[in-house]
Amino acid sequence: MKLAILGAGSWGTALSIEFARSGHDVLLWGRDPEVARAIETGGRHPRRLTAHAIPPSVRVTSELSEAFAAGRSIVLCVPCASLRPLLAMTPEADGPLRFVSTSKGVEPESLKRMSEIVLERYPRALVAALSGPTFAEGVARGDPTAAVVASSDAAWATELQKSLSSSGLRLYRSDDVVGVELAGALKNVVAIAAGIVSGLGFGHNTLAALVTRGLTEIGRIVKGHGGQDRTIRGLAGIGDLLLTCTGQQSRNRYVGEQIGIGRTLEDVLRELPEVAEGARTCLAVPRLATDASTDAPIANAVIRVLYEGAAPREAVGGLMARELRPE
């Protein structure tokens, strides 16, 4: 396939390595011309995944017009907050475009998922969501990895599955775009909570309980918005949740850990080299839960700690003191 990857952070860089390694024609776009020049001259990203060589077949640009050249499929790897502003700068399309969204978040102001934001800009586009337990480092290294690609257009999902699967990346297809995108976004919020309890010094009992109840919370919201049970039980659901809540490379877990040991959100986010999506997505969860006729106690606790000054230990105590009920 001819693939234009928008976003030269860790994930976009990892996908450019994987797809080029699998024989695809890859163009990597990043907004920083200096990064593009460094990759072209040195064959590596100067700041992200520096231990991994980027195949020489990967072309790099900082010009958006090149990424929207005819005949390309566009893989979106920019932070969720950057997607709408980026699309506002993209050119008009002569014909239908084909997108793969890999960003995991929900726009708090509108409650829009990333595919919905794309379709606002390009109503005729084919859009798929790629999600699952996929740390960039492992993909760049070539570790056997599995993910799910979801689209309401079965032919587009099937084409992506067949074309992008490789010896290192096994893709499953789905028609549950709502479930795949919501599960991918909501797990980041639970991962912040997982980091908080770890930062407080609690052990595996606490973490296991939190992840289990977090999956239930995600499942209620996903199903309330029309998502499917199998998505919650699959790679975009429990698979990604387990990775993000337990993996040491998880930015969202790291944010929670730092909050748990007493640092402020502002200080933690200021030092992060890349975005922890859960810190923003959590603000959308109470309304998503209300629209699904359910509640979201873990997300609400995260909001109280991150934005309302609640002490992390008190927030955990509040979850434990909730009214007893059947499982």
Coordinates of C-alpha atoms in Angstrom, one line a residue:
M1 CA 0.0 0.0 0.0
K2 CA 1.0 3.7 -0.4
L3 CA 0.8 5.0 3.2
A4 CA 1.2 8.5 4.4
I5 CA 1.7 8.5 8.2
L6 CA 0.8 11.8 9.9
G7 CA 2.7 12.3 13.1
A8 CA 6.4 11.6 13.6
G9 CA 6.2 10.8 17.3
S10 CA 7.0 7.4 18.8
W11 CA 3.9 5.7 17.4
G12 CA 4.1 7.2 13.9
T13 CA 7.8 6.4 13.8
A14 CA 7.2 2.8 14.9
L15 CA 4.5 2.3 12.3
S16 CA 6.7 3.7 9.6
I17 CA 9.4 1.2 10.5
E18 CA 6.9 -1.7 10.6
F19 CA 5.1 -0.9 7.4
A20 CA 8.3 -0.2 5.5
R21 CA 9.8 -3.4 6.8
S22 CA 6.7 -5.2 5.4
G23 CA 7.3 -3.7 1.9
H24 CA 4.8 -0.8 1.9
D25 CA 5.5 2.6 0.3
V26 CA 5.7 4.9 3.3
L27 CA 5.8 8.7 3.6
L28 CA 6.2 10.0 7.2
W29 CA 5.0 13.5 7.9
G30 CA 6.1 15.5 10.9
R31 CA 5.5 19.2 11.6
D32 CA 9.2 19.8 12.5
P33 CA 11.4 20.2 9.4
E34 CA 14.5 19.6 11.6
V35 CA 13.3 16.2 12.6
A36 CA 12.5 15.4 8.9
R37 CA 16.1 16.4 7.9
A38 CA 17.6 14.4 10.8
I39 CA 15.7 11.2 9.7
E40 CA 16.7 11.7 6.1
T41 CA 20.4 12.2 6.9
G42 CA 20.8 9.9 9.8
G43 CA 18.2 7.2 9.3
R44 CA 16.9 7.5 12.9
H45 CA 14.5 9.8 14.7
P46 CA 16.6 12.3 16.7
R47 CA 14.3 12.1 19.8
R48 CA 12.0 9.1 19.5
L49 CA 12.9 5.4 19.4
T50 CA 16.5 6.4 18.7
A51 CA 17.8 2.8 19.0
H52 CA 15.8 1.8 16.0
A53 CA 16.8 2.4 12.4
I54 CA 14.2 3.8 10.1
P55 CA 14.3 1.9 6.7
P56 CA 15.9 4.0 4.0
S57 CA 12.7 3.4 1.9
V58 CA 10.8 5.7 4.3
R59 CA 10.5 9.2 2.8
V60 CA 10.0 12.0 5.3
T61 CA 8.4 15.4 4.8
S62 CA 7.1 18.4 6.8
E63 CA 4.7 19.4 3.9
L64 CA 1.1 18.3 4.4
S65 CA 0.4 18.5 0.7
E66 CA 2.7 15.6 0.0
A67 CA 0.8 13.4 2.5
F68 CA -2.4 14.1 0.6
A69 CA -1.1 13.1 -2.7
A70 CA -3.4 11.0 -4.9
G71 CA -3.5 7.3 -4.3
R72 CA -2.4 7.3 -0.7
S73 CA -4.0 6.0 2.5
I74 CA -3.5 8.3 5.4
V75 CA -2.6 6.9 8.9
L76 CA -3.3 9.4 11.6
C77 CA -0.8 9.3 14.5
V78 CA -1.1 12.7 16.0
P79 CA -2.3 13.4 19.6
C80 CA -6.1 13.7 19.9
A81 CA -6.0 17.4 20.8
S82 CA -4.0 18.0 17.6
L83 CA -6.3 16.2 15.2
R84 CA -8.9 18.9 14.6
P85 CA -6.4 21.7 14.2
L86 CA -4.4 19.5 11.8
L87 CA -7.3 18.6 9.7
A88 CA -8.2 22.3 9.4
M89 CA -4.9 22.8 7.6
T90 CA -5.2 19.9 5.2
P91 CA -6.1 20.4 1.5
E92 CA -9.5 19.8 0.0
A93 CA -9.9 16.3 -1.5
D94 CA -10.5 15.8 -5.2
G95 CA -12.0 12.4 -4.4
P96 CA -12.7 10.1 -1.4
L97 CA -9.8 9.8 1.0
R98 CA -9.0 6.7 3.1
F99 CA -7.9 7.2 6.7
V100 CA -6.7 4.9 9.5
S101 CA -7.0 6.6 12.9
T102 CA -4.7 5.3 15.6
S103 CA -5.2 8.1 18.3
K104 CA -6.9 6.9 21.5
G105 CA -9.0 9.6 23.0
V106 CA -12.3 11.5 23.0
E107 CA -12.7 15.3 22.5
P108 CA -14.0 16.5 25.9
E109 CA -15.8 19.5 24.4
S110 CA -17.8 17.6 21.8
L111 CA -17.6 14.0 23.0
K112 CA -16.5 13.2 19.4
R113 CA -14.4 10.1 18.7
M114 CA -11.5 10.6 16.4
S115 CA -13.2 9.0 13.4
E116 CA -16.1 11.4 13.8
I117 CA -13.8 14.3 13.7
V118 CA -12.3 13.0 10.5
L119 CA -15.7 12.6 8.9
E120 CA -16.7 16.1 9.9
R121 CA -13.8 17.3 7.7
Y122 CA -14.1 14.7 5.0
P123 CA -17.7 13.3 4.9
R124 CA -17.0 11.0 2.0
A125 CA -13.9 9.5 3.5
L126 CA -13.4 5.8 4.4
V127 CA -12.2 5.7 8.0
A128 CA -10.9 2.8 10.1
A129 CA -9.7 2.7 13.7
L130 CA -6.6 0.8 14.6
S131 CA -6.3 -0.1 18.3
G132 CA -5.0 -2.8 20.7
P133 CA -2.1 -3.5 23.1
T134 CA 0.7 -1.9 21.1
F135 CA 3.6 -0.1 22.7
A136 CA 5.6 1.7 20.0
E137 CA 8.9 0.2 21.2
G138 CA 7.7 -3.4 20.7
V139 CA 6.3 -2.7 17.3
A140 CA 9.6 -1.0 16.2
R141 CA 11.6 -3.9 17.5
G142 CA 9.4 -6.4 15.6
D143 CA 7.9 -8.2 18.6
P144 CA 4.9 -10.3 17.6
T145 CA 2.0 -7.9 18.2
A146 CA -1.8 -8.2 17.6
A147 CA -4.3 -5.4 17.1
V148 CA -7.7 -4.8 15.7
V149 CA -8.8 -2.6 12.8
A150 CA -12.4 -1.5 12.7
S151 CA -14.5 0.2 10.0
S152 CA -18.1 0.4 9.1
D153 CA -16.9 -0.3 5.6
A154 CA -16.2 -4.1 5.5
A155 CA -14.2 -3.9 2.4
W156 CA -11.9 -1.2 3.8
A157 CA -11.3 -3.2 7.0
T158 CA -10.6 -6.4 5.1
E159 CA -8.1 -4.6 2.8
L160 CA -6.3 -3.1 5.7
Q161 CA -6.2 -6.5 7.5
K162 CA -4.8 -8.3 4.6
S163 CA -2.3 -5.6 3.5
L164 CA -0.9 -4.5 6.9
S165 CA -0.7 -7.9 8.6
S166 CA 2.8 -9.3 8.7
S167 CA 5.0 -11.7 10.6
G168 CA 5.3 -9.0 13.3
L169 CA 1.8 -7.6 13.3
R170 CA -1.4 -9.7 13.2
L171 CA -4.5 -7.7 12.6
Y172 CA -8.1 -8.7 13.4
R173 CA -11.0 -6.9 11.7
S174 CA -14.2 -5.6 13.3
D175 CA -17.2 -3.5 12.3
D176 CA -17.4 -2.0 15.9
V177 CA -15.8 1.4 15.4
V178 CA -17.7 2.8 18.4
G179 CA -16.5 0.1 20.7
V180 CA -12.9 0.0 19.5
E181 CA -12.5 3.8 19.8
L182 CA -14.2 4.2 23.1
A183 CA -12.4 1.2 24.7
G184 CA -9.1 2.6 23.5
A185 CA -9.8 6.0 24.9
L186 CA -11.3 4.9 28.2
K187 CA -8.5 2.5 29.1
N188 CA -6.1 5.5 29.4
V189 CA -8.2 6.9 32.2
V190 CA -8.2 3.6 34.1
A191 CA -4.4 3.4 33.5
I192 CA -4.0 6.8 35.3
A193 CA -5.9 5.3 38.2
A194 CA -3.7 2.2 38.1
G195 CA -0.6 4.4 38.3
I196 CA -2.1 6.3 41.2
V197 CA -2.6 3.2 43.3
S198 CA 0.9 2.0 42.5
G199 CA 2.3 5.3 43.4
L200 CA 0.6 5.2 46.7
G201 CA 2.4 1.9 47.4
F202 CA -0.6 -0.5 47.1
G203 CA 0.2 -3.9 45.8
H204 CA -1.2 -6.4 43.3
N205 CA -4.5 -7.0 45.1
T206 CA -5.5 -3.3 44.6
L207 CA -4.2 -3.2 41.0
A208 CA -6.1 -6.4 40.0
A209 CA -9.3 -5.1 41.6
L210 CA -9.0 -1.7 39.9
V211 CA -8.3 -3.2 36.4
T212 CA -11.2 -5.6 36.8
R213 CA -13.7 -2.9 37.9
G214 CA -12.2 -0.6 35.3
L215 CA -13.0 -3.0 32.6
T216 CA -16.6 -3.2 33.9
E217 CA -16.8 0.6 33.8
I218 CA -15.5 0.7 30.3
G219 CA -17.9 -2.0 29.2
R220 CA -21.0 -0.3 30.5
I221 CA -20.1 2.9 28.7
V222 CA -19.1 1.1 25.5
K223 CA -22.3 -1.0 25.4
G224 CA -24.4 2.1 26.3
H225 CA -23.1 3.8 23.2
G226 CA -23.8 0.8 20.9
G227 CA -20.5 -1.0 21.2
Q228 CA -20.1 -4.8 21.2
D229 CA -19.3 -7.2 24.0
R230 CA -16.7 -9.0 22.0
T231 CA -14.8 -5.7 21.6
I232 CA -14.6 -5.3 25.4
R233 CA -13.3 -8.9 25.7
G234 CA -10.9 -8.4 22.9
L235 CA -7.6 -6.7 22.0
A236 CA -9.0 -3.1 22.0
G237 CA -10.7 -3.8 25.4
I238 CA -9.1 -6.0 28.0
G239 CA -5.9 -6.5 25.9
D240 CA -5.1 -2.8 25.7
L241 CA -6.3 -2.2 29.3
L242 CA -3.9 -4.8 30.7
L243 CA -0.9 -3.4 28.8
T244 CA -1.6 0.2 29.7
C245 CA -2.3 -0.5 33.3
T246 CA 0.7 -2.7 33.9
G247 CA 3.4 -1.8 31.3
Q248 CA 6.2 0.4 32.4
Q249 CA 6.2 2.2 29.1
S250 CA 2.7 3.5 29.6
R251 CA 2.6 7.3 29.8
N252 CA -0.8 7.3 31.4
R253 CA 0.3 4.9 34.1
Y254 CA 3.4 7.0 34.6
V255 CA 1.3 10.2 35.1
G256 CA -0.8 8.4 37.8
E257 CA 2.3 7.0 39.6
Q258 CA 3.8 10.5 39.8
I259 CA 0.5 11.9 41.1
G260 CA 0.4 9.1 43.6
I261 CA 3.8 10.0 45.1
G262 CA 2.6 13.6 45.5
R263 CA 3.5 15.5 42.4
T264 CA 1.1 17.9 40.6
L265 CA -0.4 17.2 37.2
E266 CA 1.0 20.4 35.8
D267 CA 4.5 19.4 36.7
V268 CA 4.2 15.9 35.4
L269 CA 2.7 16.9 32.1
R270 CA 5.3 19.6 31.6
E271 CA 8.2 17.1 31.6
L272 CA 6.5 14.4 29.5
P273 CA 8.0 14.2 26.0
E274 CA 4.7 13.0 24.5
V275 CA 1.0 13.2 25.4
A276 CA -0.7 11.1 28.0
E277 CA -4.2 11.1 26.5
G278 CA -6.1 10.0 29.6
A279 CA -5.4 13.3 31.3
R280 CA -7.7 15.0 28.8
T281 CA -10.1 12.2 27.9
C282 CA -11.1 11.7 31.6
L283 CA -13.0 15.0 31.4
A284 CA -15.3 13.5 28.8
V285 CA -16.1 10.4 30.7
P286 CA -18.9 11.6 33.1
R287 CA -21.0 12.9 30.2
L288 CA -20.3 9.7 28.2
A289 CA -21.4 7.7 31.2
T290 CA -24.6 9.8 31.7
D291 CA -25.4 9.4 28.0
A292 CA -25.1 5.6 28.5
S293 CA -27.3 5.7 31.5
T294 CA -24.5 4.5 33.8
D295 CA -21.9 5.9 36.1
A296 CA -18.1 6.0 36.1
P297 CA -16.8 6.0 39.6
I298 CA -13.1 5.4 38.7
A299 CA -13.1 8.1 36.1
N300 CA -14.8 10.5 38.5
A301 CA -12.1 9.7 41.1
V302 CA -9.4 10.4 38.6
I303 CA -11.0 13.8 37.8
R304 CA -11.2 14.7 41.5
V305 CA -7.5 14.0 42.0
L306 CA -6.2 15.6 38.8
Y307 CA -8.4 18.7 38.6
E308 CA -10.3 19.2 41.9
G309 CA -7.5 18.9 44.5
A310 CA -8.6 15.6 46.0
A311 CA -5.9 13.6 47.8
P312 CA -5.1 10.4 46.0
R313 CA -5.5 8.2 49.1
E314 CA -8.8 9.8 50.0
A315 CA -10.1 9.1 46.4
V316 CA -9.2 5.4 46.8
G317 CA -11.0 5.4 50.1
G318 CA -14.0 6.9 48.5
L319 CA -14.1 4.1 45.9
M320 CA -13.9 1.5 48.7
A321 CA -16.7 3.1 50.7
R322 CA -19.2 3.2 47.9
E323 CA -22.5 1.4 48.5
L324 CA -22.2 -2.4 48.4
R325 CA -23.9 -4.1 45.5
P326 CA -24.0 -7.3 43.6
E327 CA -21.2 -8.0 41.1

